[in-house]
mmCIF file of C-alpha atoms in Angstrom:
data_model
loop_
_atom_site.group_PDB
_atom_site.id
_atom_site.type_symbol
_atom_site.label_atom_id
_atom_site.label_comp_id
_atom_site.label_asym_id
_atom_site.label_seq_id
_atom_site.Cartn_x
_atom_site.Cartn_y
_atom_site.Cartn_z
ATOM 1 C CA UNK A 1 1.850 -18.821 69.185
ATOM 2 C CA UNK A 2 3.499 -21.013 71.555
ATOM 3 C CA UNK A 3 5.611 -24.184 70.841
ATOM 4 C CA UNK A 4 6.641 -27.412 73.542
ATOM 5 C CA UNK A 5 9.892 -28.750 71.599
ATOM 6 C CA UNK A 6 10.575 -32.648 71.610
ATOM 7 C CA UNK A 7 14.175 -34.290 71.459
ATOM 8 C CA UNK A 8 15.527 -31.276 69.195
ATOM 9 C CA UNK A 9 18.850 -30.337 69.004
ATOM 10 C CA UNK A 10 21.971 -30.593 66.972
ATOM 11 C CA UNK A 11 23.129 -34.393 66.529
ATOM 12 C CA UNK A 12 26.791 -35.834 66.134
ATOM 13 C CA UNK A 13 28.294 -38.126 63.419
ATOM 14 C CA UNK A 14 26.826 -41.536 64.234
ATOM 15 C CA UNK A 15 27.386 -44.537 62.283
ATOM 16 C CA UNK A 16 24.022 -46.351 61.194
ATOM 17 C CA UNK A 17 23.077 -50.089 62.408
ATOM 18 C CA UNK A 18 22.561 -51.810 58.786
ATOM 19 C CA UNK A 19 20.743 -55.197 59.201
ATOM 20 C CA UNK A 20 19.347 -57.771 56.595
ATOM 21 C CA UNK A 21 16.485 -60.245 56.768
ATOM 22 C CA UNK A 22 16.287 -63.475 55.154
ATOM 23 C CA UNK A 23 13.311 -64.238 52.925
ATOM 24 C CA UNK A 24 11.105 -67.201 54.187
ATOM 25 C CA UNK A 25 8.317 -67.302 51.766
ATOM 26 C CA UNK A 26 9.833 -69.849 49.784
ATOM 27 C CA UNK A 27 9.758 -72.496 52.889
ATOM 28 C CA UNK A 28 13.529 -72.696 53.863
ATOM 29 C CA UNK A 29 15.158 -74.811 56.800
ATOM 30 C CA UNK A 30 12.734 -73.534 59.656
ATOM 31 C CA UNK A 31 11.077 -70.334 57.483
ATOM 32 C CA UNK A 32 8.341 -70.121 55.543
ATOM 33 C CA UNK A 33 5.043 -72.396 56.202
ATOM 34 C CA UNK A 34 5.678 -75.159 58.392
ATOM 35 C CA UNK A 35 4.524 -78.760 58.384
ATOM 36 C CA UNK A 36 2.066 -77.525 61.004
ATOM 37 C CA UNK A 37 0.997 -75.118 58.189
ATOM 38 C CA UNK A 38 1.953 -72.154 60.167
ATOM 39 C CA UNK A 39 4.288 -69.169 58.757
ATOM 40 C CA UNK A 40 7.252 -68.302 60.173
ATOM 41 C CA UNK A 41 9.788 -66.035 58.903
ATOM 42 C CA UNK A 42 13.170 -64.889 60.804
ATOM 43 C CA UNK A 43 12.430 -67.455 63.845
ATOM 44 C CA UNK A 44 9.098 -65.643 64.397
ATOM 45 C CA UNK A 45 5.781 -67.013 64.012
ATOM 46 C CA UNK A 46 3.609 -64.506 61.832
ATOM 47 C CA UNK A 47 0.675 -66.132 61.190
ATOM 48 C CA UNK A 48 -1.452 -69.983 62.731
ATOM 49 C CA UNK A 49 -1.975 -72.674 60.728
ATOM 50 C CA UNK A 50 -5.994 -71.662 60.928
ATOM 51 C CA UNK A 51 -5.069 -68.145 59.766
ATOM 52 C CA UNK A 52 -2.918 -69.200 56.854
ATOM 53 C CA UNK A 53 -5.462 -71.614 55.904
ATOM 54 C CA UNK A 54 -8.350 -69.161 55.900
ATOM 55 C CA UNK A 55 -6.181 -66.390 54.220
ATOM 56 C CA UNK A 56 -4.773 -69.140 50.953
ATOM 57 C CA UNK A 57 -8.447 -69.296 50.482
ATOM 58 C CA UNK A 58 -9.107 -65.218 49.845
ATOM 59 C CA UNK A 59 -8.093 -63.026 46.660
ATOM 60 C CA UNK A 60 -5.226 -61.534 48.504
ATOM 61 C CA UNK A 61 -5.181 -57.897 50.232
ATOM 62 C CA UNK A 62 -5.961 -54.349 48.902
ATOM 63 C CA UNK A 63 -4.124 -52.015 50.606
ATOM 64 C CA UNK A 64 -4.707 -48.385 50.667
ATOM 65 C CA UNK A 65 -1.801 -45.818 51.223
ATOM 66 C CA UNK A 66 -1.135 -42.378 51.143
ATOM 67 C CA UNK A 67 2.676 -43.574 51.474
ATOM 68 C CA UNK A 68 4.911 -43.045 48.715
ATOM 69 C CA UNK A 69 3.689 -45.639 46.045
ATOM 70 C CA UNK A 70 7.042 -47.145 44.920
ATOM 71 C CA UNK A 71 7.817 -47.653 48.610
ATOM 72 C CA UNK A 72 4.688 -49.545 49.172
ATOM 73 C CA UNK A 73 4.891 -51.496 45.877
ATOM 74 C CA UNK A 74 8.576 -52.741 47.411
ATOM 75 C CA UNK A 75 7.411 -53.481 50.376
ATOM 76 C CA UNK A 76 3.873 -55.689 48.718
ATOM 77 C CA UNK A 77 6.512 -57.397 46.964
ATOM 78 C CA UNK A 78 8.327 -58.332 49.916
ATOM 79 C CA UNK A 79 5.257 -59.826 51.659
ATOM 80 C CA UNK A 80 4.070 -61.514 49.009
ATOM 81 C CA UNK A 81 7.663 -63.175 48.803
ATOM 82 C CA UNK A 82 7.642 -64.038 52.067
ATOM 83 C CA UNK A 83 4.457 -65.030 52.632
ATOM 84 C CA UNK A 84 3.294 -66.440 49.389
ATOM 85 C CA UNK A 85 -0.074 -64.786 49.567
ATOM 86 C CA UNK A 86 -1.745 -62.177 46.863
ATOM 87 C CA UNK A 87 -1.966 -58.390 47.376
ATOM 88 C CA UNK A 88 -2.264 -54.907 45.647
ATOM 89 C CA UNK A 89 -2.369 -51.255 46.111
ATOM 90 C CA UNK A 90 -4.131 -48.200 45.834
ATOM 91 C CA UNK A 91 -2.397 -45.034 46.660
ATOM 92 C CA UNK A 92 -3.530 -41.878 47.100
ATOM 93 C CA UNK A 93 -2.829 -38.416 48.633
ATOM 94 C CA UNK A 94 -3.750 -38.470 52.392
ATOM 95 C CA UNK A 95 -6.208 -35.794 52.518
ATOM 96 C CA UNK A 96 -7.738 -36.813 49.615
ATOM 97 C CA UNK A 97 -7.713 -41.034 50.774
ATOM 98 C CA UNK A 98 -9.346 -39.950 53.819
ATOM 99 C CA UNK A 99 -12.055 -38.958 51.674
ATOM 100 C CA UNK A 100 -12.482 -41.805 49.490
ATOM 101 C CA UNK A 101 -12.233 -44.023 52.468
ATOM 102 C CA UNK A 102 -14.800 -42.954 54.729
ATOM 103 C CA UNK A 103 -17.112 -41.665 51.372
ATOM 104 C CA UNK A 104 -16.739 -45.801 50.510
ATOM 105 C CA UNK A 105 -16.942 -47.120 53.808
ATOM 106 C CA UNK A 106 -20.709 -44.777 54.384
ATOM 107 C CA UNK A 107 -21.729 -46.757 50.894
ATOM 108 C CA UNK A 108 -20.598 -50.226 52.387
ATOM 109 C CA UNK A 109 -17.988 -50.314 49.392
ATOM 110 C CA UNK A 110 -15.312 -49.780 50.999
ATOM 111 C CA UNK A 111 -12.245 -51.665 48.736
ATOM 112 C CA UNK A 112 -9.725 -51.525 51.659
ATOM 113 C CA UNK A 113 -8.174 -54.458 53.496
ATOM 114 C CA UNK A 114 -5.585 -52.331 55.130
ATOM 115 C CA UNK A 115 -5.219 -48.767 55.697
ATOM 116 C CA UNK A 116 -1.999 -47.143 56.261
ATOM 117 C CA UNK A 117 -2.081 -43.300 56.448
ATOM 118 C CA UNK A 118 -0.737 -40.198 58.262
ATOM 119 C CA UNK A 119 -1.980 -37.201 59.858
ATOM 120 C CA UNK A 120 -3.800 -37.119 63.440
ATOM 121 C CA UNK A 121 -6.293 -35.057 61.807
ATOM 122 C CA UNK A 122 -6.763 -37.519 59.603
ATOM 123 C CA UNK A 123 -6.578 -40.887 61.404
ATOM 124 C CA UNK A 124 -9.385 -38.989 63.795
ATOM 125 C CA UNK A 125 -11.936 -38.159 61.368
ATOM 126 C CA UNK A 126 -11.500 -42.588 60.299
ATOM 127 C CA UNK A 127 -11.777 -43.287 63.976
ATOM 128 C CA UNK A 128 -14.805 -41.215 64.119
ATOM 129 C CA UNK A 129 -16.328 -42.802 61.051
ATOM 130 C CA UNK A 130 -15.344 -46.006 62.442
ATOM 131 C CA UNK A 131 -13.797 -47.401 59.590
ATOM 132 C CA UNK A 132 -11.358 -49.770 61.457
ATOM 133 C CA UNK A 133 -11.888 -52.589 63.568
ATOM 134 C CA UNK A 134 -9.699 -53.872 66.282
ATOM 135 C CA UNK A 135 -7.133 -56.535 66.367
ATOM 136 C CA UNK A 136 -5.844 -57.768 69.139
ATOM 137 C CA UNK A 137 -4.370 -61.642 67.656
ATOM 138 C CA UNK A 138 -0.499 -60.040 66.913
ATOM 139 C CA UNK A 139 1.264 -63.786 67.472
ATOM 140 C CA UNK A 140 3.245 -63.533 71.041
ATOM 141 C CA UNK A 141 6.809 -63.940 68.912
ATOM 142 C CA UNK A 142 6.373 -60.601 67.509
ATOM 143 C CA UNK A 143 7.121 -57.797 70.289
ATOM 144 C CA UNK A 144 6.357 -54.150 69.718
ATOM 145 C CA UNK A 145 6.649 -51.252 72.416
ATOM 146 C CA UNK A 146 3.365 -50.156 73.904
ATOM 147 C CA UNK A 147 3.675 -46.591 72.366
ATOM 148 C CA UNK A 148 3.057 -48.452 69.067
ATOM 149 C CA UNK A 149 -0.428 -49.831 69.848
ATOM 150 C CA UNK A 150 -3.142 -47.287 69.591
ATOM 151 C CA UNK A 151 -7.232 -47.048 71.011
ATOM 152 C CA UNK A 152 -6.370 -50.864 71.928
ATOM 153 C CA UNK A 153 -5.765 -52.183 68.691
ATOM 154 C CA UNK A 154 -7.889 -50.274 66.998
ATOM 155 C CA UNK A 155 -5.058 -48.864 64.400
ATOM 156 C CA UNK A 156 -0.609 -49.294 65.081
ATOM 157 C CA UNK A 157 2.409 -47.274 64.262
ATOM 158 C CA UNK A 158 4.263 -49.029 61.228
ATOM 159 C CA UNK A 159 7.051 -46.871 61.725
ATOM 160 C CA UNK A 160 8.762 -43.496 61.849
ATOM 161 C CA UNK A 161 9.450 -41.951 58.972
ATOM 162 C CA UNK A 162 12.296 -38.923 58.317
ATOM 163 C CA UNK A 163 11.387 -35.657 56.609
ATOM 164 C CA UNK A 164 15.064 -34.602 55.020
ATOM 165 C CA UNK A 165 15.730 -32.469 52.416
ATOM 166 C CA UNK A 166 17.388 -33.215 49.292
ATOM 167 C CA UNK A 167 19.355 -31.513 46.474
ATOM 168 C CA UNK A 168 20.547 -32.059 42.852
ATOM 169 C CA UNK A 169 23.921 -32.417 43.265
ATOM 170 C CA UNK A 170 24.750 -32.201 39.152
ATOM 171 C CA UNK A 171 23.209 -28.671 39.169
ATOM 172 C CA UNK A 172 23.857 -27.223 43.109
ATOM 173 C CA UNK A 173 26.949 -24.975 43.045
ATOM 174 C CA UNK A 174 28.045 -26.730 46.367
ATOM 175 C CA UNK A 175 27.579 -29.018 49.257
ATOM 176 C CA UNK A 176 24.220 -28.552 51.234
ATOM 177 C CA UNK A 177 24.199 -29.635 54.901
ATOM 178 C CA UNK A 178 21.667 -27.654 56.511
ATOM 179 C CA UNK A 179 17.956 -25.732 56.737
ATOM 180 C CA UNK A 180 20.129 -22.426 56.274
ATOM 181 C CA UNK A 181 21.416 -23.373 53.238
ATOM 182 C CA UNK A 182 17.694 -23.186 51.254
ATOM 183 C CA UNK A 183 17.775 -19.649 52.151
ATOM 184 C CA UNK A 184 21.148 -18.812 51.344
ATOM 185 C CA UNK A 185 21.732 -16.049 48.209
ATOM 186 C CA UNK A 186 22.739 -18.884 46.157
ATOM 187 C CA UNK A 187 19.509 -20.060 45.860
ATOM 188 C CA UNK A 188 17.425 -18.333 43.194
ATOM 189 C CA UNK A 189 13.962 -17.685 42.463
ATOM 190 C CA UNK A 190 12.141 -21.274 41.669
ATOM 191 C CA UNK A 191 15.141 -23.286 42.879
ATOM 192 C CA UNK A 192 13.480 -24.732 45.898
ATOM 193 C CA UNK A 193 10.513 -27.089 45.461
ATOM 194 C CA UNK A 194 7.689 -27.717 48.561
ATOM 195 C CA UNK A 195 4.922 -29.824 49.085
ATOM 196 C CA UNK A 196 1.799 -28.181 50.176
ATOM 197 C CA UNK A 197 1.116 -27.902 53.779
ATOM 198 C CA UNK A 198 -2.332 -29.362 53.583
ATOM 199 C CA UNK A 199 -1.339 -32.691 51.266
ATOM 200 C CA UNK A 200 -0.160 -34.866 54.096
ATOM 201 C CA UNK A 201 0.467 -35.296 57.915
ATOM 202 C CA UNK A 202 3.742 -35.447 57.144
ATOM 203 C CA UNK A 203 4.212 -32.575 55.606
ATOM 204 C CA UNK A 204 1.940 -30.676 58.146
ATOM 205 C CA UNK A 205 4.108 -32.195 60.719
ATOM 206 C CA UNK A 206 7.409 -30.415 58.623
ATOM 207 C CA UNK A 207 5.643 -27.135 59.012
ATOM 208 C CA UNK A 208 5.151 -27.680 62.515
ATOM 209 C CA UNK A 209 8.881 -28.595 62.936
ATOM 210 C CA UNK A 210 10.311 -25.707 60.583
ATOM 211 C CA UNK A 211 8.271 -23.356 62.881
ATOM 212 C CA UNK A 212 9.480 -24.371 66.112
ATOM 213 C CA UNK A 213 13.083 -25.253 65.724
ATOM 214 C CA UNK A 214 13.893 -22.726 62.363
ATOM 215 C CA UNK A 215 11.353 -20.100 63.658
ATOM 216 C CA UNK A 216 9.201 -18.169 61.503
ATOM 217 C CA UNK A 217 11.443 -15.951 60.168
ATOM 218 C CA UNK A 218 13.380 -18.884 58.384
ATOM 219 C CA UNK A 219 10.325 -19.988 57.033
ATOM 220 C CA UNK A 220 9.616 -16.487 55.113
ATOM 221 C CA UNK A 221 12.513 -16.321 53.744
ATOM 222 C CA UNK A 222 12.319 -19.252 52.381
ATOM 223 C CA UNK A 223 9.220 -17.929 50.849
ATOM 224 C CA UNK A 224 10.989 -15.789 49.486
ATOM 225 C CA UNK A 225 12.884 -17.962 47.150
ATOM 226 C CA UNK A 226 9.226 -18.290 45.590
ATOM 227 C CA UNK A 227 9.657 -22.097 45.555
ATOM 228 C CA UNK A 228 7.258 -24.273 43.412
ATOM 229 C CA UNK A 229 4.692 -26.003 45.385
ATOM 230 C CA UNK A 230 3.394 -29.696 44.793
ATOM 231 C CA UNK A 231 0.510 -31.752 46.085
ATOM 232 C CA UNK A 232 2.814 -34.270 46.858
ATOM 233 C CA UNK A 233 6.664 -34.999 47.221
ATOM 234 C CA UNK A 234 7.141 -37.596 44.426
ATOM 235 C CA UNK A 235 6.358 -35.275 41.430
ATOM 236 C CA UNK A 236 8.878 -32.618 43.511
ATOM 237 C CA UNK A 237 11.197 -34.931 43.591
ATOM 238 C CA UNK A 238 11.219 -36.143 39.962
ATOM 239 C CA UNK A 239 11.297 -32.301 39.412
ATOM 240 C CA UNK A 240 14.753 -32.193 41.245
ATOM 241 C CA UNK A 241 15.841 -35.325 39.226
ATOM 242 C CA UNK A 242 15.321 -33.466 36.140
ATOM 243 C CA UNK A 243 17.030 -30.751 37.194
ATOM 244 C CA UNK A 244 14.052 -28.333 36.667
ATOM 245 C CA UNK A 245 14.771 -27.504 40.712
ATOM 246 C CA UNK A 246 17.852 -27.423 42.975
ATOM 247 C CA UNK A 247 16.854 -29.183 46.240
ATOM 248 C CA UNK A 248 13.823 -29.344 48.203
ATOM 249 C CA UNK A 249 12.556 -30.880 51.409
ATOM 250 C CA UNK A 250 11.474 -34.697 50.690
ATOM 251 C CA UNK A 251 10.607 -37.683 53.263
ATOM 252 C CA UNK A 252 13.510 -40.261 53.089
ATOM 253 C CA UNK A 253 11.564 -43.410 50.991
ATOM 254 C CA UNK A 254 10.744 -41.118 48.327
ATOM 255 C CA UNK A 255 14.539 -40.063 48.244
ATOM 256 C CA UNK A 256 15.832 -43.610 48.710
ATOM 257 C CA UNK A 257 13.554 -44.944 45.546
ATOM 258 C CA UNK A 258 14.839 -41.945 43.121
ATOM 259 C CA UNK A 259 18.273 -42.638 44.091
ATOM 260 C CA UNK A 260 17.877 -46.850 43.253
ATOM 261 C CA UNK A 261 16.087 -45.371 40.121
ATOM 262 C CA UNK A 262 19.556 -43.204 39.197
ATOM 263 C CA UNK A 263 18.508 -40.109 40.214
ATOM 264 C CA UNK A 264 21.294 -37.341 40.522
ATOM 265 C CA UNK A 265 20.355 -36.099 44.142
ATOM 266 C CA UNK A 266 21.665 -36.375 47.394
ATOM 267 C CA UNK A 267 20.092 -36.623 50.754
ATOM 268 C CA UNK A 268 20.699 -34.380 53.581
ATOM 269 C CA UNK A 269 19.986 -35.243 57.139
ATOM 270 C CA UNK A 270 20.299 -31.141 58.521
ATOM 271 C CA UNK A 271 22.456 -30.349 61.231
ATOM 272 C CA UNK A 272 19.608 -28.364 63.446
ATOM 273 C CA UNK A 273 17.822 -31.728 63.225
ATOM 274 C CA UNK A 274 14.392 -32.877 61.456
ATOM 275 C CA UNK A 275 10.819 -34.232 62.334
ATOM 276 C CA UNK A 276 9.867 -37.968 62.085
ATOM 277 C CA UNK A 277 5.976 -38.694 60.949
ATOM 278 C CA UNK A 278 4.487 -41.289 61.989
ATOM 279 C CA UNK A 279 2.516 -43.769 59.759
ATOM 280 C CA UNK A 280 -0.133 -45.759 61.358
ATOM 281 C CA UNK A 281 -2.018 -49.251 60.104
ATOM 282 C CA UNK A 282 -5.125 -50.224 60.845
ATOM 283 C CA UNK A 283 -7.103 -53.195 59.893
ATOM 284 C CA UNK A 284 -10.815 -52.334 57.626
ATOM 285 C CA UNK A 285 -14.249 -52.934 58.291
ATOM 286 C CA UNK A 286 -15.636 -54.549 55.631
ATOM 287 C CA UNK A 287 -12.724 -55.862 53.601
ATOM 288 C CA UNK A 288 -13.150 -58.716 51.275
ATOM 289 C CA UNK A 289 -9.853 -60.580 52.629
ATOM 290 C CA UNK A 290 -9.649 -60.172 56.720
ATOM 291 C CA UNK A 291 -7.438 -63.159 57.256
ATOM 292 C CA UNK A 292 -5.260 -61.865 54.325
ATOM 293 C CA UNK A 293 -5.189 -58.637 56.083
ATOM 294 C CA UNK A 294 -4.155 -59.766 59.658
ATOM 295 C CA UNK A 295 -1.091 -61.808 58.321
ATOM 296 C CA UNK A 296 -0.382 -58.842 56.564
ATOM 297 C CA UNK A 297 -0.958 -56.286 60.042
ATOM 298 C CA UNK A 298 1.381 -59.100 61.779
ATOM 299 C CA UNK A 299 4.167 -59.205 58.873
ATOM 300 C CA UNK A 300 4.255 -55.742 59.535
ATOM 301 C CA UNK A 301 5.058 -55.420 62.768
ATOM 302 C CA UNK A 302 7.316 -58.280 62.935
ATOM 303 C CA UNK A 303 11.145 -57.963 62.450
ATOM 304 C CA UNK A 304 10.862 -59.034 58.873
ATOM 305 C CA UNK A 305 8.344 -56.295 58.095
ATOM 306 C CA UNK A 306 10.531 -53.774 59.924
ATOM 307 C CA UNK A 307 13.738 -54.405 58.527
ATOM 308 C CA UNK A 308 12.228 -54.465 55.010
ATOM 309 C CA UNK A 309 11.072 -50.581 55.698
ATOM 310 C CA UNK A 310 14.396 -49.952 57.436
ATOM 311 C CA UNK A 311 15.662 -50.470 53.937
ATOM 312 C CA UNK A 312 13.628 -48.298 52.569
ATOM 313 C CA UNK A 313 14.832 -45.560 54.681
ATOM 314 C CA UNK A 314 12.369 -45.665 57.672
ATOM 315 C CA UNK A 315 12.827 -46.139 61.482
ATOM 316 C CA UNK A 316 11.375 -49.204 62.660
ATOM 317 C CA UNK A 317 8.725 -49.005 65.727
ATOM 318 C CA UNK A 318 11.920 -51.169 67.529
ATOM 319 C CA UNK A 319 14.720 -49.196 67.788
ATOM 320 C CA UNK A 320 16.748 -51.945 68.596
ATOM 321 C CA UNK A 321 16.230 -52.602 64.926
ATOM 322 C CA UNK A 322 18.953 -49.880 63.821
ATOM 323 C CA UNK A 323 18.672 -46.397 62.187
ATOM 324 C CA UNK A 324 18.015 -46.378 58.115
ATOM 325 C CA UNK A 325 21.261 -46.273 56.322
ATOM 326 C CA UNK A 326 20.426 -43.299 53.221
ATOM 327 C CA UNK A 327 24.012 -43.885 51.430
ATOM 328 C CA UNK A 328 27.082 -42.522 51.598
ATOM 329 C CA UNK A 329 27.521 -39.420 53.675
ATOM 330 C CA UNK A 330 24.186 -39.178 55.306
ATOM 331 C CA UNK A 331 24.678 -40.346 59.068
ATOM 332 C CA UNK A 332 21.255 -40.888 60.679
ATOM 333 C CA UNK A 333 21.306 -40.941 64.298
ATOM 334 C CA UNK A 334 19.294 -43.299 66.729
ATOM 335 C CA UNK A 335 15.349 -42.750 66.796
ATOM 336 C CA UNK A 336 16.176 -41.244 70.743
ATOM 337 C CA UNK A 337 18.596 -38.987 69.165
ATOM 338 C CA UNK A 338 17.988 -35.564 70.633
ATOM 339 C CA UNK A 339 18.394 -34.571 66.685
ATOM 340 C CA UNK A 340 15.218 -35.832 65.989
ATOM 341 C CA UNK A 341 11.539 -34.181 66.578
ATOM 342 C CA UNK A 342 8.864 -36.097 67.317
ATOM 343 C CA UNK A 343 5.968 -33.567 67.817
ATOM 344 C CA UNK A 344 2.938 -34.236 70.272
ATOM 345 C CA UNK A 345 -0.469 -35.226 68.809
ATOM 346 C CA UNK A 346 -2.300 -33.147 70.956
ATOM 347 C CA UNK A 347 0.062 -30.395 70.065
ATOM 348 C CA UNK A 348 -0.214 -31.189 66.184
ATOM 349 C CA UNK A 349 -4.164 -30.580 66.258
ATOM 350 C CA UNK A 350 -4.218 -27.852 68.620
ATOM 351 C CA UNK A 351 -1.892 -25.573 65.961
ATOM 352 C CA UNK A 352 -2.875 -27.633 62.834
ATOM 353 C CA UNK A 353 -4.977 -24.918 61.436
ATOM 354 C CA UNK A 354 -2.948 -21.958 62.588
ATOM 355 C CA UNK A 355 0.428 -23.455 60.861
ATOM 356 C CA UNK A 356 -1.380 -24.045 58.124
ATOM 357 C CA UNK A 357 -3.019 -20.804 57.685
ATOM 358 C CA UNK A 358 0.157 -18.896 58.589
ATOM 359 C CA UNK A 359 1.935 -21.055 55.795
ATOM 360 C CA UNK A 360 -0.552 -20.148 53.323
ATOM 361 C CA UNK A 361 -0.351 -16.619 53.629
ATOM 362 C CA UNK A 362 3.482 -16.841 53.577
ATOM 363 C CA UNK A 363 4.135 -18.632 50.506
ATOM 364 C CA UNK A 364 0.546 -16.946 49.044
ATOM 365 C CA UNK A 365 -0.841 -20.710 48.450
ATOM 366 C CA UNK A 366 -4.587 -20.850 47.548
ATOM 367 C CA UNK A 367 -4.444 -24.615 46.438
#
């Protein structure tokens, strides 16, 4: 099998860019909804007068994730905050939402407002079934690069997110720093906790990394360990909380939330590097509130939206927005670090399958 590697390498200690955003939903001096009746928050303008208007008048937005759910409840709560307008959640695992959606959409009940989701496998097979519809109305105050902007509107990347690892450190017997240190002899059988390969993009996309940069050798051994595998990394990482594992490879939100939550775990950025997934957003055909839904898409993508998943331990789309700041100890370099991987698309389908079968017969997974 053959591999094209993209910014990899070993990164330095860089100190992360930390910025805050001021709420506007509550109609401050120049933020919120305007005389005019259009919504501004941070000096940009997210949404018309008309659109506001139309969207007051629906029942407020469904979205459906296969993002960590705590994240997205945070980050609901932040647009309804700032924006003073309804909305909700359904989360499930990727594979699986991909399902639902497209099995709703063929029925013409498809509950979805907004779709935000992972995997290029996946996001193909909803392009295919044409479950999103284009948008092309993003206000001219909000700026995002042209890499973000997919099929012409048809769906957007929301923003990058990292794939660390992390370990308890109340029952570790030392420091962890790096890939190696999951296969070291310290770790016994059952310490190590993995989410399937076939769950998520994202964790695809880990696969794809580990067996590029960390080669496949690595990834036997870590087989070897016999880890415990999960459908998805938020029961793995309540796992590690408990301290029924030792550390395990998680995706930095999910991290971020147990630690706020008083979990006893630490995140490790490695030093050979780590892969950044992509999560894209795409407007719904079909969905009961479409104004709703477009303030939403444009809250988003503008700074506000950013920075509030920059807290949450994700790159923004901007870079110019900073690197997530993951606590004490954990120095996350630039998105154009050479530390980070950022694999193809292309690439990502073509060996989709074979990483997947090749990690199936390593870690003898039969779902």
């Amino acid at each position: 099998m053959s591999y094209s590697m993209f910014r990899v390498g070993a990164f330095g200690s860089l100190t992360a860019l930390v910025l805050t955003t001021a709420c506007g939903g509550a109609g401050g001096d120049g933020e919120g909804v305007q005389d005019d009746g259009s919504l501004v928050i941070d000096g940009q303008e997210v949404a018309s007068a008309e659109l506001m208007e139309a969207a007051q008048d629906e029942d407020g937005l469904i979205l459906y994730t296969g993002s960590g759910e705590a994240g997205e409840r945070q980050l609901i709560e932040r647009f309804q905050e700032e924006t003073g307008l309804d909305g909700d959640l359904v989360r499930v695992v990727p594979n699986q939402l991909t399902e639902r959606i497209i099995s709703e959409h063929q029925a013409n009940q498809l509950g979805a407002d907004v779709i935000r989701i992972d995997g290029w496998d996946l996001i193909d097979q909803l392009v295919d079934a044409e479950v999103f519809r284009s948008y092309s109305d993003i206000p001219s105050d909000i700026s995002i690069p042209d890499e973000a902007v997919h099929e012409d509107g048809l769906y957007f990347t929301t923003y990058n997110r990292p794939y660390l690892f992390a370990y308890n450190h109340e029952v570790a017997d030392e420091e962890l720093t790096s890939w190696e240190d999951l296969i070291e002899d310290g770790i016994s059988s059952g310490d190590i906790g993995l989410t399937q390969v076939r769950a998520a993009g994202s964790s695809a996309n880990l696969v794809h990394f580990q067996l590029d940069v960390l080669g496949e050798e690595w990834l036997s051994q870590l087989a070897d360990t016999s880890p415990r595998i999960f459908d998805s990394a938020s029961p793995l990482t309540d796992a590690m909380a408990r301290g029924e594992l030792v550390a395990g490879p998680v995706p930095s939100t999910v991290g971020m939330v147990a630690i706020e939550d008083g979990a006893p775990i630490t995140l490790v950025a490695p030093e050979e590097g780590f892969p950044v997934n992509e999560y894209i957003v795409g407007l719904s055909e079909g969905g009961d509130s479409p104004n709703t839904a477009e303030v939403f898409l444009n809250w988003t993508l503008s700074d506000s939206g950013q920075l509030a998943a920059l807290e949450l331990g994700d790159y923004p789309i901007n870079p110019e927005l900073g690197a997530p700041d993951l606590g004490e100890g954990v120095d996350m370099p630039p998105l154009d670090d050479e530390g980070i991987y950022v694999v193809d698309p292309e690439e990502y389908q073509d060996l989709l399958e074979e990483n997947a079968e090749l990690w199936e017969e390593l870690f003898g997974y039969t779902g």
